[in-house]
mmCIF file of C-alpha atoms in Angstrom:
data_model
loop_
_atom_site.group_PDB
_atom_site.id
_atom_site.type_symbol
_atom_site.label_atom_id
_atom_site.label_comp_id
_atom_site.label_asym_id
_atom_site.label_seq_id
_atom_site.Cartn_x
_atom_site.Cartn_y
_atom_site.Cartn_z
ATOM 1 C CA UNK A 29 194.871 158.468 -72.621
ATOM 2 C CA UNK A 30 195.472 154.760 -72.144
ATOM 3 C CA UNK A 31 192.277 152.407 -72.527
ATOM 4 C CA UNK A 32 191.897 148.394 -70.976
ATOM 5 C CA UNK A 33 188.987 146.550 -72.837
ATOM 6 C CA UNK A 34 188.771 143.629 -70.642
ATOM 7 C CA UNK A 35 186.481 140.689 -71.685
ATOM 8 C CA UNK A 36 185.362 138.304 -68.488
ATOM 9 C CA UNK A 37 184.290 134.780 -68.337
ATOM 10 C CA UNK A 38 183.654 133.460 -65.038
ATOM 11 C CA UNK A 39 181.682 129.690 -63.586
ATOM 12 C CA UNK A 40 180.615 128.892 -60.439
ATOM 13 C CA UNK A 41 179.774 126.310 -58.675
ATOM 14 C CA UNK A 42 177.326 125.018 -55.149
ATOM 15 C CA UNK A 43 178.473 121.834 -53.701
ATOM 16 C CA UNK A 44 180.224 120.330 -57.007
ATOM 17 C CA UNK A 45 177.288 121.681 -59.453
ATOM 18 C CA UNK A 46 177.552 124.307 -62.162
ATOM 19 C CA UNK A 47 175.268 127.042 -61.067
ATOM 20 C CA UNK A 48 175.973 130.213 -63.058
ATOM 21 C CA UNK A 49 177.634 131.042 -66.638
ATOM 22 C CA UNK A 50 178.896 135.500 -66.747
ATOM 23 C CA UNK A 51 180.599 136.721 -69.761
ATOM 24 C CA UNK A 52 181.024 140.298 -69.821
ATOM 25 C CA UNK A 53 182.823 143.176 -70.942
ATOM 26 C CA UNK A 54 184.555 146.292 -69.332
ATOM 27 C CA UNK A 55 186.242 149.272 -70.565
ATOM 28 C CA UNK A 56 188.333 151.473 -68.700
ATOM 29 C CA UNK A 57 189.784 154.941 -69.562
ATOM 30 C CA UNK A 58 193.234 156.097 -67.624
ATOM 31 C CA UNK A 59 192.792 159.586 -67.791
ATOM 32 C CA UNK A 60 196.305 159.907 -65.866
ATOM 33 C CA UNK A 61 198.719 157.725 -63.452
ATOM 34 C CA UNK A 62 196.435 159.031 -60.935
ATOM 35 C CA UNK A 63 192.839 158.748 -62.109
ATOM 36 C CA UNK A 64 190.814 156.209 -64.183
ATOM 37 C CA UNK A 65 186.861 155.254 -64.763
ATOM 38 C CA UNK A 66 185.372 152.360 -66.432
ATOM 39 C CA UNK A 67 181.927 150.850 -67.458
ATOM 40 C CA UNK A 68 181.447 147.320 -67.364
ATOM 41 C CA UNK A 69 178.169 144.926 -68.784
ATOM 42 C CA UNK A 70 177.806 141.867 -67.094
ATOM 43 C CA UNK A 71 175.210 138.504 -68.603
ATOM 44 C CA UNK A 72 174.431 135.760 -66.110
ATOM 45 C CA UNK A 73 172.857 132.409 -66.861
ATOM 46 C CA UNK A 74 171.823 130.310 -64.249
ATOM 47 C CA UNK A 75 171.377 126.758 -63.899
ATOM 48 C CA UNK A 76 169.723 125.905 -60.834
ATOM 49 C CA UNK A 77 167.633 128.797 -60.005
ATOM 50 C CA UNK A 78 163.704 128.185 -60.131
ATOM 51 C CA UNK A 79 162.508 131.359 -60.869
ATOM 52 C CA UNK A 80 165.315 133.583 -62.700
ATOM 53 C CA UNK A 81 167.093 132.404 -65.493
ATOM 54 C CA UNK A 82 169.128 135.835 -66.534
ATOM 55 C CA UNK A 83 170.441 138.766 -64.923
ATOM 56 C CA UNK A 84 171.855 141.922 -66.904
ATOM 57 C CA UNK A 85 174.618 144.173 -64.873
ATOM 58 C CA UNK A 86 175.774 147.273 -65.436
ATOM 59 C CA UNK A 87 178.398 148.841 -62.960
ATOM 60 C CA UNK A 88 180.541 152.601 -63.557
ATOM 61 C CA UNK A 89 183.366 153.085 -61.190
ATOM 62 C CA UNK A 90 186.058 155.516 -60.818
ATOM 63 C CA UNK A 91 189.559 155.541 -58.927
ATOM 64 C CA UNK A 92 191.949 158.774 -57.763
ATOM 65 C CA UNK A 93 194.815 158.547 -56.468
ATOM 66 C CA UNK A 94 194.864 162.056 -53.677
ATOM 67 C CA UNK A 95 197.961 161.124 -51.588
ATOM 68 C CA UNK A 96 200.922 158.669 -52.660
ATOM 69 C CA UNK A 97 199.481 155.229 -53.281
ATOM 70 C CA UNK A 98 196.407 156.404 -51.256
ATOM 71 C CA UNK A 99 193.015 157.000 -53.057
ATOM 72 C CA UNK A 100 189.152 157.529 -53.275
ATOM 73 C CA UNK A 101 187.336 154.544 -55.293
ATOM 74 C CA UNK A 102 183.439 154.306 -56.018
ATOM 75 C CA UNK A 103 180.849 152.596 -57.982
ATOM 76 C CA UNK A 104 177.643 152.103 -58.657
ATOM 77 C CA UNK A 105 176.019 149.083 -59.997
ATOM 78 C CA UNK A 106 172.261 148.457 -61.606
ATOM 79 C CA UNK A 107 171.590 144.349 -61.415
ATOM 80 C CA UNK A 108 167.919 143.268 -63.568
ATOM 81 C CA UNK A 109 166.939 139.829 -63.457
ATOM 82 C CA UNK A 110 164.782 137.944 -66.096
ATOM 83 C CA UNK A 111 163.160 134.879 -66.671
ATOM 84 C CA UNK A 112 162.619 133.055 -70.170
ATOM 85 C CA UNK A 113 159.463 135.189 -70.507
ATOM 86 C CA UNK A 114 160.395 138.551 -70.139
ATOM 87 C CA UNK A 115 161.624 140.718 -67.078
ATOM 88 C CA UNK A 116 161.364 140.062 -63.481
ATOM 89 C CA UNK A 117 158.336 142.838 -62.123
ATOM 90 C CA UNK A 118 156.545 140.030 -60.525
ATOM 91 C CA UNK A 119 159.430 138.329 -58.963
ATOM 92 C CA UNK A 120 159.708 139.269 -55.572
ATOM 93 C CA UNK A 121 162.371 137.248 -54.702
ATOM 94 C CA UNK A 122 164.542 138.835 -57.404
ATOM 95 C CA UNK A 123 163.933 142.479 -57.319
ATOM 96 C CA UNK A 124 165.926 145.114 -59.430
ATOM 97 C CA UNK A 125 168.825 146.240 -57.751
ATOM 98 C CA UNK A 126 171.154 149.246 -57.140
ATOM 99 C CA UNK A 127 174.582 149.231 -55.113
ATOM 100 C CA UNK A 128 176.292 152.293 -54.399
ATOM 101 C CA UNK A 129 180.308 151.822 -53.174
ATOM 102 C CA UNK A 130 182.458 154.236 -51.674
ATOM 103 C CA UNK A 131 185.993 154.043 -50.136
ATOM 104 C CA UNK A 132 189.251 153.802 -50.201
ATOM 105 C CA UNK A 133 192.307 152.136 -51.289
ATOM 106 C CA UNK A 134 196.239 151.655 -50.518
ATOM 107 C CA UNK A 135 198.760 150.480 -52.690
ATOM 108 C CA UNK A 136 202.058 149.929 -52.019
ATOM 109 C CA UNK A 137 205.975 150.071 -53.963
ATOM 110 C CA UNK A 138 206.972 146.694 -55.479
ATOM 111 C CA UNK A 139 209.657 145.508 -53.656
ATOM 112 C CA UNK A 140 211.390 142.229 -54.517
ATOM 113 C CA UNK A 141 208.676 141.136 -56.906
ATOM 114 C CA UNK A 142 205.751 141.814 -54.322
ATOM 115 C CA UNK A 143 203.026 144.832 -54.219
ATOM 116 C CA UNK A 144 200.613 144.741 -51.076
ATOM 117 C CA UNK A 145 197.630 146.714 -51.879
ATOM 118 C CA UNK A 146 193.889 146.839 -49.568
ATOM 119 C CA UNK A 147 190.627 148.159 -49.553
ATOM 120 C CA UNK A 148 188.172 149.520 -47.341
ATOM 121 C CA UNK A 149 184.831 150.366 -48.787
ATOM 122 C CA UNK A 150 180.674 150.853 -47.733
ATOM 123 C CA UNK A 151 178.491 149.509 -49.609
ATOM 124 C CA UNK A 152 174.543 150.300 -49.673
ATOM 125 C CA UNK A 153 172.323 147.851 -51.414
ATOM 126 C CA UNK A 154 168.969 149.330 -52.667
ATOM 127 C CA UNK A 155 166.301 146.599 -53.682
ATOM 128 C CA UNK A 156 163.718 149.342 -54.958
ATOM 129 C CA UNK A 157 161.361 148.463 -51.993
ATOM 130 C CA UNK A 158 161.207 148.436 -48.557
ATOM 131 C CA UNK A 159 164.378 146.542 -48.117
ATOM 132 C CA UNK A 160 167.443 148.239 -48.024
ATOM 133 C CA UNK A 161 171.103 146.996 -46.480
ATOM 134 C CA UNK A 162 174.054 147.988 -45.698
ATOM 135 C CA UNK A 163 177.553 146.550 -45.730
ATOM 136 C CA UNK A 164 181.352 147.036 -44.756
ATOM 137 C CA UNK A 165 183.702 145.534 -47.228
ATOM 138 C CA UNK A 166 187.979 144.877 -46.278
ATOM 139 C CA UNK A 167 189.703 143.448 -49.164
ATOM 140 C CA UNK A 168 193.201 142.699 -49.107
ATOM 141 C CA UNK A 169 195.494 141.650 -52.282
ATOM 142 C CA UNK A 170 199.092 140.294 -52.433
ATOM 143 C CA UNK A 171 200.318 140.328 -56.691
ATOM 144 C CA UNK A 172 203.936 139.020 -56.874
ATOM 145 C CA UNK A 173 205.640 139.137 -60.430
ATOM 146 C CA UNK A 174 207.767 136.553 -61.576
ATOM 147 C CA UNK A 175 209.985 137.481 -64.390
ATOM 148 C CA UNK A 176 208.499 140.065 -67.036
ATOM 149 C CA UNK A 177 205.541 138.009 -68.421
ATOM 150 C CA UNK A 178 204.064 136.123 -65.292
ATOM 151 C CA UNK A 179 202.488 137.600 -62.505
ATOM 152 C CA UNK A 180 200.573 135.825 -59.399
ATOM 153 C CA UNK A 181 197.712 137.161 -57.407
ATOM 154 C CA UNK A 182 196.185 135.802 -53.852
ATOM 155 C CA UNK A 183 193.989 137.730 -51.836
ATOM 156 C CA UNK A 184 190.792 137.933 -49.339
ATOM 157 C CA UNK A 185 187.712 139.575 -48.799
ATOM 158 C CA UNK A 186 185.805 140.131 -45.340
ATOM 159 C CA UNK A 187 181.973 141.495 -46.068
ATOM 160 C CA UNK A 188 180.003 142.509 -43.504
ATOM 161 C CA UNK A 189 176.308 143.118 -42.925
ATOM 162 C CA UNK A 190 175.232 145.862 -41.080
ATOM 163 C CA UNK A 191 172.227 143.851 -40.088
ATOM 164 C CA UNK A 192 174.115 140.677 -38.560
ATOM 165 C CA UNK A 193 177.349 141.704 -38.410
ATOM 166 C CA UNK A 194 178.632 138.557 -36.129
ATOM 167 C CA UNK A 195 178.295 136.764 -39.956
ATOM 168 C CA UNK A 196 179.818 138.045 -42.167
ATOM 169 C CA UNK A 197 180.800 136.895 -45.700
ATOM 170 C CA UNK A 198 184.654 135.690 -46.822
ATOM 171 C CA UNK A 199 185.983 135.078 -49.433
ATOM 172 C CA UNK A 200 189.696 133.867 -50.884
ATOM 173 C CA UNK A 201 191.086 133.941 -54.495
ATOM 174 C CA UNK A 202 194.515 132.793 -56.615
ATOM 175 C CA UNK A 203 195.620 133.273 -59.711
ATOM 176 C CA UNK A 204 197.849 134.000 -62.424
ATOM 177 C CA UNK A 205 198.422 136.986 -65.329
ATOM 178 C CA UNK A 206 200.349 136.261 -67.887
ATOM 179 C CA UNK A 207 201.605 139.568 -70.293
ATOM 180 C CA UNK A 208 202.196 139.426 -73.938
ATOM 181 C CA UNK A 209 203.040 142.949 -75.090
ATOM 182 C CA UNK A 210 199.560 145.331 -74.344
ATOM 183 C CA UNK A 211 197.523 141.805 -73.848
ATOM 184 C CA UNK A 212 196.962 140.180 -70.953
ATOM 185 C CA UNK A 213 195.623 136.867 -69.594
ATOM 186 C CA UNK A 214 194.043 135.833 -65.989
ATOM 187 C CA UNK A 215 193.257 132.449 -64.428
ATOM 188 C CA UNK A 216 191.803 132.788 -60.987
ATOM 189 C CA UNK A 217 189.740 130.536 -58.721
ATOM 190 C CA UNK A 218 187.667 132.060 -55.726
ATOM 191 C CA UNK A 219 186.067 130.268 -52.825
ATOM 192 C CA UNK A 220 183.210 131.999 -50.973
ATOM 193 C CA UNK A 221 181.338 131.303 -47.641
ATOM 194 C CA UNK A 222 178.455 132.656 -47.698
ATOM 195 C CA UNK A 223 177.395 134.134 -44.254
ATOM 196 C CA UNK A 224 178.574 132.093 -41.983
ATOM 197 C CA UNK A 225 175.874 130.996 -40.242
ATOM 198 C CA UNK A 226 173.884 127.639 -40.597
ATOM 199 C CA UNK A 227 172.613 126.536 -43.678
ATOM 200 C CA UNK A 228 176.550 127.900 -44.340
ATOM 201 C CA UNK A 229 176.715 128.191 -48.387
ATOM 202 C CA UNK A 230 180.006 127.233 -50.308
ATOM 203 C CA UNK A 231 180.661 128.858 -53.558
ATOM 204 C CA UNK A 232 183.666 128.492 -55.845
ATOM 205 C CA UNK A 233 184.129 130.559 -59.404
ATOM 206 C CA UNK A 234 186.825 129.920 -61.509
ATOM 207 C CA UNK A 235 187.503 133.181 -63.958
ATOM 208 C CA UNK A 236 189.295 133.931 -67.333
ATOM 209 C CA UNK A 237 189.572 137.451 -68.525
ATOM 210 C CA UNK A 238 191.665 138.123 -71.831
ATOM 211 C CA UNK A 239 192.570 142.549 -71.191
ATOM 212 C CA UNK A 240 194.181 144.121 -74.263
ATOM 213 C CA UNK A 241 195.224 147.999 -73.620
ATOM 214 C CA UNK A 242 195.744 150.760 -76.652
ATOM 215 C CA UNK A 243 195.874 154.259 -76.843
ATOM 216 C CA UNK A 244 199.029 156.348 -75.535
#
């Protein structure tokens, strides 16, 4: 069984300012070409936020492949935020949350150096309380390899809320993977608008992640 430990360093910023630091680390196990499931750990800092200064995230996913490049994929993530004194049970604004994904996913042959793949997934966002919601996420990815060390990726992301689903989130990303026998290095840069309704929000991340694969 092959094995990707993936270690993840991402920035972002709100109109020009840092606002959040994540390093984290995932681990995923190919159980065949077909099927795979991972666990990743997630620590955010943030800069500008008044009340919470940390968040801890842990996510397990899975991916089968039932028809040719045609799948199932799911997750489901646990997000805790803390502040310098402790954990966040009397922050309202920042309650513990769990997200639980389902959907599915298309990939398709490379063909002249480019592979198409997209995703369709529902998401349901539980806060622990009273407030619940529910989204519709349509990702779409272009990765185009250039030589046998150097790939590029560009893709987008349309997230809808259940609740107001005339605004919905989007988001765009680019990058580069560069391959060095089982390691791997990415560069990427994401912008994200952030419902798209007045106040609109602006978000851009820049990303490294540094994947090394072993096992047969």
């Amino acid at each position: 069984m092959k094995k990707l430990l993936i270690i993840i360093l991402t920035v972002s910023f709100v109109s020009g300012f840092c606002q959040e630091f994540r390093t984290g680390i995932s681990i995923t196990n190919k159980f065949s070409k077909k099927t795979e499931a991972g666990i990743k750990y997630q620590s955010r800092f943030y800069t500008r936020s008044p009340m919470s200064k940390y968040a801890d995230v842990l996510q397990l996913s899975g991916k089968h492949e039932i028809f040719k490049n045609l799948g199932v994929t799911g997750a489901v993530r646990y997000s805790r935020y803390r502040t310098e004194q402790g954990l966040s049970d009397l922050m309202p604004d920042y309650p513990d949350r769990l997200k639980f994904y389902i959907g599915t996913f298309y990939q398709s042959k490379r063909m002249g150096g480019y592979r198409h793949s997209a995703k369709l997934q529902y998401l349901h966002s539980d806060y622990f309380s009273d407030k619940q919601k529910n989204f519709l996420n349509l990702e779409y990815n272009l990765n185009y390899k250039a030589g046998e060390t150097i790939r590029f990726l560009f893709g987008s992301e349309l997230i809808m809320d259940f609740a107001e689903p005339r605004y919905p989130d989007l988001r765009g990303f680019f990058g580069g993977i560069i391959t060095y026998g089982r390691t791997e290095l990415e560069i990427s840069y994401m912008a994200e608008c952030k419902n798209m309704v007045p106040p609109v929000t602006y978000t851009s991340y820049i990303q490294v992640m540094i994947g090394f694969e072993f096992g047969k």
